[in-house]
CSV table of C-alpha atoms in Angstrom, one decimal:
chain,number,residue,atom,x,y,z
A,10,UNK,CA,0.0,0.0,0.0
A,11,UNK,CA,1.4,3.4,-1.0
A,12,UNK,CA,0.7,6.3,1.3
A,13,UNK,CA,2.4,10.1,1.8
A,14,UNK,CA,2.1,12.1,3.9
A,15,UNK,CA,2.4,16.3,4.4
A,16,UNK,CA,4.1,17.5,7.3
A,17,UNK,CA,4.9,21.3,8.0
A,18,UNK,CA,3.8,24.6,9.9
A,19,UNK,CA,0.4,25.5,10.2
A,20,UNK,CA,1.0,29.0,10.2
A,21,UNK,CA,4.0,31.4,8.5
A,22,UNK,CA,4.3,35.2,8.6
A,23,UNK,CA,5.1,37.2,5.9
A,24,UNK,CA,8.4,36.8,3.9
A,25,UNK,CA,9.4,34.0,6.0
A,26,UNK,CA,10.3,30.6,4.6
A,27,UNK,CA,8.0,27.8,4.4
A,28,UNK,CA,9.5,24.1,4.7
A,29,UNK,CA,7.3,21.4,3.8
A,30,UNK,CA,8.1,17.4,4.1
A,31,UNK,CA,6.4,14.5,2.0
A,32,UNK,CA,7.0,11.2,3.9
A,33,UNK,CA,6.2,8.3,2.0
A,34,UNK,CA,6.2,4.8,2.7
A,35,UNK,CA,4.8,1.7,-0.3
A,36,UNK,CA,7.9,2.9,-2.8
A,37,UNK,CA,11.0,3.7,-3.3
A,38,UNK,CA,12.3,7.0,-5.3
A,39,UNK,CA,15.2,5.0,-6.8
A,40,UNK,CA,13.0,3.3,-9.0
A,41,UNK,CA,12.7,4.5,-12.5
A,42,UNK,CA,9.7,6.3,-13.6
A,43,UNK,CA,9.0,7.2,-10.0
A,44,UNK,CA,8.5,10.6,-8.8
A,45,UNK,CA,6.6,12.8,-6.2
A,46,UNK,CA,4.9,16.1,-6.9
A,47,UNK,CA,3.7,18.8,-4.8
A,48,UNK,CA,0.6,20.8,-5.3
A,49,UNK,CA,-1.9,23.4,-3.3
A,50,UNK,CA,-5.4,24.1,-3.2
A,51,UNK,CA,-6.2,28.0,-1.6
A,52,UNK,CA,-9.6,27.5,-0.1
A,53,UNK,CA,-12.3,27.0,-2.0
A,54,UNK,CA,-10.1,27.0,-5.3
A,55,UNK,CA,-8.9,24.7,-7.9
A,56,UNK,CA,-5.7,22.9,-7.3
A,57,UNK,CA,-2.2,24.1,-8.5
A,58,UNK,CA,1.0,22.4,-9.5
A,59,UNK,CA,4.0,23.2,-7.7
A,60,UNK,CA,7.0,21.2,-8.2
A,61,UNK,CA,8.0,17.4,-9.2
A,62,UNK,CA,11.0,15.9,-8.6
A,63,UNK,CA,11.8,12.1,-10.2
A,64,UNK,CA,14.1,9.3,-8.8
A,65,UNK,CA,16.8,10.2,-11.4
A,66,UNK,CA,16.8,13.9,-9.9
A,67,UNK,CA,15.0,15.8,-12.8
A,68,UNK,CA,13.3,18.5,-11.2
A,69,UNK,CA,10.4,20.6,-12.6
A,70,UNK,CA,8.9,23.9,-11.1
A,71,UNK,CA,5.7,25.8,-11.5
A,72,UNK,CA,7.4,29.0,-14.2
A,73,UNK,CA,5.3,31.6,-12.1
A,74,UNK,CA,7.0,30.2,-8.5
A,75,UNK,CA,10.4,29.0,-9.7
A,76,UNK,CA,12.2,31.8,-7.9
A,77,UNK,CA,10.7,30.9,-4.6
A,78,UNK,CA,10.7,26.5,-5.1
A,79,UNK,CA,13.2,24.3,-4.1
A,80,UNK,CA,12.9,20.6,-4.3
A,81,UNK,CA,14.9,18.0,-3.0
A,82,UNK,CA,14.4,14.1,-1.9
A,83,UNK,CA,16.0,12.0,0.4
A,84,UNK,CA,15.5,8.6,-1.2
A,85,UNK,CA,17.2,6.9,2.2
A,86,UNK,CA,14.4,8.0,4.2
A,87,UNK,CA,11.8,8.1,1.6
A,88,UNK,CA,11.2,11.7,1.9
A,89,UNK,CA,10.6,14.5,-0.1
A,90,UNK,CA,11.2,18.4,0.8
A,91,UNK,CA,10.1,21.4,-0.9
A,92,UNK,CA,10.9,25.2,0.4
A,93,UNK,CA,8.9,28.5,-0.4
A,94,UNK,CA,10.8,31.2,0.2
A,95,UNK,CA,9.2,34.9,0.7
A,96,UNK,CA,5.7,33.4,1.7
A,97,UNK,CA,2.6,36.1,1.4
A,98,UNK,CA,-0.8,36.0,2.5
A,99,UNK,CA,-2.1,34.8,-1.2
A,100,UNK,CA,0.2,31.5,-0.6
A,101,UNK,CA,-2.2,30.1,2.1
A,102,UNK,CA,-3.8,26.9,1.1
A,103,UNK,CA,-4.3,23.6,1.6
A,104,UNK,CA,-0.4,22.0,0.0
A,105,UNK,CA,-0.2,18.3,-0.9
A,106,UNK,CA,2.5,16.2,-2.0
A,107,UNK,CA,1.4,12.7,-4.7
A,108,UNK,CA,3.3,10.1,-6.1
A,109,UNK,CA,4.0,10.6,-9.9
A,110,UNK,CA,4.3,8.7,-12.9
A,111,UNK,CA,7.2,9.7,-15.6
A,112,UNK,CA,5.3,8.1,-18.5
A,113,UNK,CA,2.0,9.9,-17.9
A,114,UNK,CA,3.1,13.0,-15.2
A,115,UNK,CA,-0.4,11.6,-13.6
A,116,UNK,CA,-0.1,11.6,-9.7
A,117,UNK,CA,-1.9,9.4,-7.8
A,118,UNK,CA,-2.2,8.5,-4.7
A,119,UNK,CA,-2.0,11.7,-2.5
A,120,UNK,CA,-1.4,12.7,0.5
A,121,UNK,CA,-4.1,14.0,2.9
A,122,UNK,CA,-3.0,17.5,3.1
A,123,UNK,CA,-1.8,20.2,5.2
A,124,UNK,CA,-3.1,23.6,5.6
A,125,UNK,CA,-0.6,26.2,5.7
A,126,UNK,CA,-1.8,29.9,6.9
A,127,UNK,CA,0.2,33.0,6.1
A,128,UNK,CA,-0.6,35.9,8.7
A,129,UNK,CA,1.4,38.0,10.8
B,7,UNK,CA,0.4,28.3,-19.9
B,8,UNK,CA,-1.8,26.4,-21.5
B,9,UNK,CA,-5.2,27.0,-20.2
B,10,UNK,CA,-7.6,24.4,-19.1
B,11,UNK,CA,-11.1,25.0,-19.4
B,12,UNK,CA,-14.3,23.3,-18.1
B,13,UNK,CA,-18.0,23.0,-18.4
B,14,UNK,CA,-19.8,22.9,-16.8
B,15,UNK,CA,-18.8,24.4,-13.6
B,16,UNK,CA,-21.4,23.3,-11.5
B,17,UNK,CA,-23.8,20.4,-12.5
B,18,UNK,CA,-26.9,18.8,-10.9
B,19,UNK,CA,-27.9,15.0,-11.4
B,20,UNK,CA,-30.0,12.2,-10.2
B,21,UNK,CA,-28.5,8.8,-9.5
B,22,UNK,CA,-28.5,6.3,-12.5
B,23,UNK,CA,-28.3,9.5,-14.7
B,24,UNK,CA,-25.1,9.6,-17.7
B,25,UNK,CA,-23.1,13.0,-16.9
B,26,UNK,CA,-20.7,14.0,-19.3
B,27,UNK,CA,-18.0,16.8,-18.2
B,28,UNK,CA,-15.9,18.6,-20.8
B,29,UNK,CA,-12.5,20.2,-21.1
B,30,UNK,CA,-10.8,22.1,-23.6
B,31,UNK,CA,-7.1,22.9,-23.7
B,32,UNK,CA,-5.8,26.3,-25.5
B,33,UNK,CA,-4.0,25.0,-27.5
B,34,UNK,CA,-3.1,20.8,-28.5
B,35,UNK,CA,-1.8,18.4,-25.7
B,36,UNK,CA,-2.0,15.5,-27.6
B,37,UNK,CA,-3.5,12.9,-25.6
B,38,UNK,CA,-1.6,14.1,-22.3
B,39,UNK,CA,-4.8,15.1,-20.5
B,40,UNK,CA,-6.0,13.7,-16.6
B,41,UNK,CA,-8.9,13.7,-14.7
B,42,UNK,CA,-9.8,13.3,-11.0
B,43,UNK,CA,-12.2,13.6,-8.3
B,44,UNK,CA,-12.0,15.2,-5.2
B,45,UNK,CA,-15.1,15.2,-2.5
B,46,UNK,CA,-15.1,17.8,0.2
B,47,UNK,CA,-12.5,17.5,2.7
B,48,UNK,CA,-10.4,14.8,0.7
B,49,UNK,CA,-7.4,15.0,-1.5
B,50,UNK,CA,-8.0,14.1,-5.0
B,51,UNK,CA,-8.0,11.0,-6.6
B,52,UNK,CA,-6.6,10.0,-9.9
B,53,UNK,CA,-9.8,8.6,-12.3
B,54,UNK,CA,-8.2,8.7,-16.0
B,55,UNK,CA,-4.9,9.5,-17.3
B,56,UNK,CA,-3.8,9.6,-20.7
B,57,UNK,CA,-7.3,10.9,-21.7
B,58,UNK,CA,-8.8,7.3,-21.7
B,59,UNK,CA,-6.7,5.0,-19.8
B,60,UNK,CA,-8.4,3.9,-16.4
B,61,UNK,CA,-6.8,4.0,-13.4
B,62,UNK,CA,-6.8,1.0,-11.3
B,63,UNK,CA,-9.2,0.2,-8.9
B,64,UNK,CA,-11.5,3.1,-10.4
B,65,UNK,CA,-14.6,1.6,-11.5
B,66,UNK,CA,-15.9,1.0,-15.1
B,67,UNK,CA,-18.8,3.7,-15.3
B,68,UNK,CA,-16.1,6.4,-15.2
B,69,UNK,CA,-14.2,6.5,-19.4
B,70,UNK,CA,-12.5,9.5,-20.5
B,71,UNK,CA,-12.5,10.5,-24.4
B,72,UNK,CA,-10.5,13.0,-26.5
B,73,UNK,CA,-7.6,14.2,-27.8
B,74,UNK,CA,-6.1,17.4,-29.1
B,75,UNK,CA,-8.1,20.2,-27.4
B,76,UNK,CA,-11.1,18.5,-26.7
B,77,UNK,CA,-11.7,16.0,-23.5
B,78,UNK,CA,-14.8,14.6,-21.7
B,79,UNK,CA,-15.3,12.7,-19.2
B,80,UNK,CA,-18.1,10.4,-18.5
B,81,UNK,CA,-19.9,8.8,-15.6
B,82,UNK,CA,-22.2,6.0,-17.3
B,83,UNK,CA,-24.9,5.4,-14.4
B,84,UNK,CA,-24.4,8.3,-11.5
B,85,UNK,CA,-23.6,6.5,-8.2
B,86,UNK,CA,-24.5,8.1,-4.7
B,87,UNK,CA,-20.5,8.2,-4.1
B,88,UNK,CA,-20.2,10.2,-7.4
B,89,UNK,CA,-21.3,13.7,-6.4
B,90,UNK,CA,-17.8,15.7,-6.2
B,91,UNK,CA,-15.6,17.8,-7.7
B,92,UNK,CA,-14.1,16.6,-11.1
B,93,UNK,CA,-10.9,18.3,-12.2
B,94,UNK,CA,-9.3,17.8,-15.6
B,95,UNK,CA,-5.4,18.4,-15.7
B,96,UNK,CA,-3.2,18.9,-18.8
B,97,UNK,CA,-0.2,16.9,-18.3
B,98,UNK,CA,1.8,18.0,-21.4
B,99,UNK,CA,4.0,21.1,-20.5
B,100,UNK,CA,4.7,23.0,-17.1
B,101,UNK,CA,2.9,24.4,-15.2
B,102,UNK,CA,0.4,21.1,-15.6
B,103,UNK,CA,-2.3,23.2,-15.5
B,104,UNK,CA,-5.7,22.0,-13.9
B,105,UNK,CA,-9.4,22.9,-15.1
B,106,UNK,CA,-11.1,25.4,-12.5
B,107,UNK,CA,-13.2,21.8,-11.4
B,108,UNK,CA,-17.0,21.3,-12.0
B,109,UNK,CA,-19.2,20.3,-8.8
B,110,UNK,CA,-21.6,17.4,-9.4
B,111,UNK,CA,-24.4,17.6,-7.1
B,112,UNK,CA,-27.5,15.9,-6.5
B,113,UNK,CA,-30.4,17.5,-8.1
C-alpha cells in the first residue's frame, strides 16, 4: 500500500520561509519512472501544481513560483522536501504532495494535506 | 500556460443518470490530458490518465474520451459516491495546469 504524507507549519508570517516534508512509505524514489509532486489548493479554489522531482533527480517547477521552489528528496528516508521562500498571504492553502508517474506525469495517490496559513 | 477550461462548472444530477463533463485545452496536448475527483475534505483522486486510460481500482462507469483540445469525461450510471468535484489536468508542459473543477451535485 502506497501512502504520503504532508508535514509542516500550520502558520507562516510574511516573507518567511516555508518548509514542507512529503514522507512516503509503499515505494521507493530509486525506481525508474517514479516521482513525487507537490501541489496546493487556496480555499475554495482549484488545485495548483508546484513542483515534481523524479528518482533520477530531474526537477520541474511551476514557471510563475520557480524563484521561490526548491525541491529535494532523500530517497534513504523516503522523503521529499520542498521550500517556499518569501511566503505572502495569497500562498495560504491547503499544499499536498502525490506520487507521480514519468510516462504519464499523472499523480496518484495523495497525501491528505496540510493547511498552511500566512498571517502576521 | 496552456489554459484548461471546463463545463460545466457546476452540474446537478440524479443517480443512474449519464453526466458527461468537458474540457478544452488552448491550444493541443496530444493525448496528455488527466482527470480526478475530489469530495469535500479529501485530497484528490486519480480517475483517467492519458485521456482514456483507467486507473486501477476506479470503476468501469467512469471513461475519459479526446484528444487534441477536446476531452470529456463520462460517468455512465451516477452512483451516490459520485457527487464531487471533477478536475481535468493537462499533463503536457509546465505548469500542468488544472481545469477550474466542475461540482456534481445531487439535483
Amino acid at each position: 500500500q502506497i501512502t504520503l504524507k504532508e508535514s509542516g507549519p500550520a502558520l507562516v508570517k510574511p516573507t518567511q520561509t516555508l518548509t514542507l516534508t512529503c514522507t512516503f512509505s509503499g515505494f521507493s524514489l530509486s525506481t525508474s519512472g517514479v516521482g513525487v509532486g507537490w501541489f496546493r489548493q487556496p480555499p475554495g479554489k482549484a488545485l495548483d501544481w508546484l513542483a515534481l522531482i523524479f528518482w533520477d533527480d530531474d526537477k520541474r517547477y511551476s514557471p510563475s513560483l520557480k524563484n521561490r521552489l526548491t525541491i529535494t528528496k532523500d530517497t534513504s528516508r523516503n522523503k521529499v522536501v520542498l521550500t517556499m521562500t518569501n511566503m505572502d498571504p495569497v500562498d495560504t492553502a491547503t499544499y499536498y504532495c502525490a506520487q507521480a508517474t514519468y510516462l504519464w506525469n499523472s499523480f496518484d495517490p495523495w497525501g491528505q494535506g496540510t493547511l498552511v496559513t500566512v498571517s502576521s | 500556460d496552456i489554459q484548461m477550461t471546463q463545463s460545466p462548472s457546476s452540474l446537478s444530477a440524479s443517480i443512474g443518470d449519464r453526466v458527461t463533463i468537458t474540457c478544452r485545452a488552448s491550444q493541443s496536448i496530444d493525448n496528455s490530458l488527466n482527470w480526478y475527483q475530489q469530495k469535500p475534505g479529501n485530497s484528490p483522486k486519480l480517475l483517467i490518465y492519458a485521456a482514456s486510460s483507467l486507473q486501477t481500482g476506479v470503476p468501469s462507469r467512469f471513461s475519459g474520451s479526446g484528444s487534441g483540445t477536446d476531452f470529456t469525461l463520462t460517468i455512465s450510471s451516477l452512483q451516490p459516491e459520485d457527487f464531487a468535484t471533477y478536475y481535468c489536468q493537462e499533463s503536457y508542459s509546465r505548469p500542468y495546469t488544472f481545469g477550474q473543477g466542475t461540482k456534481l451535485d445531487i439535483k
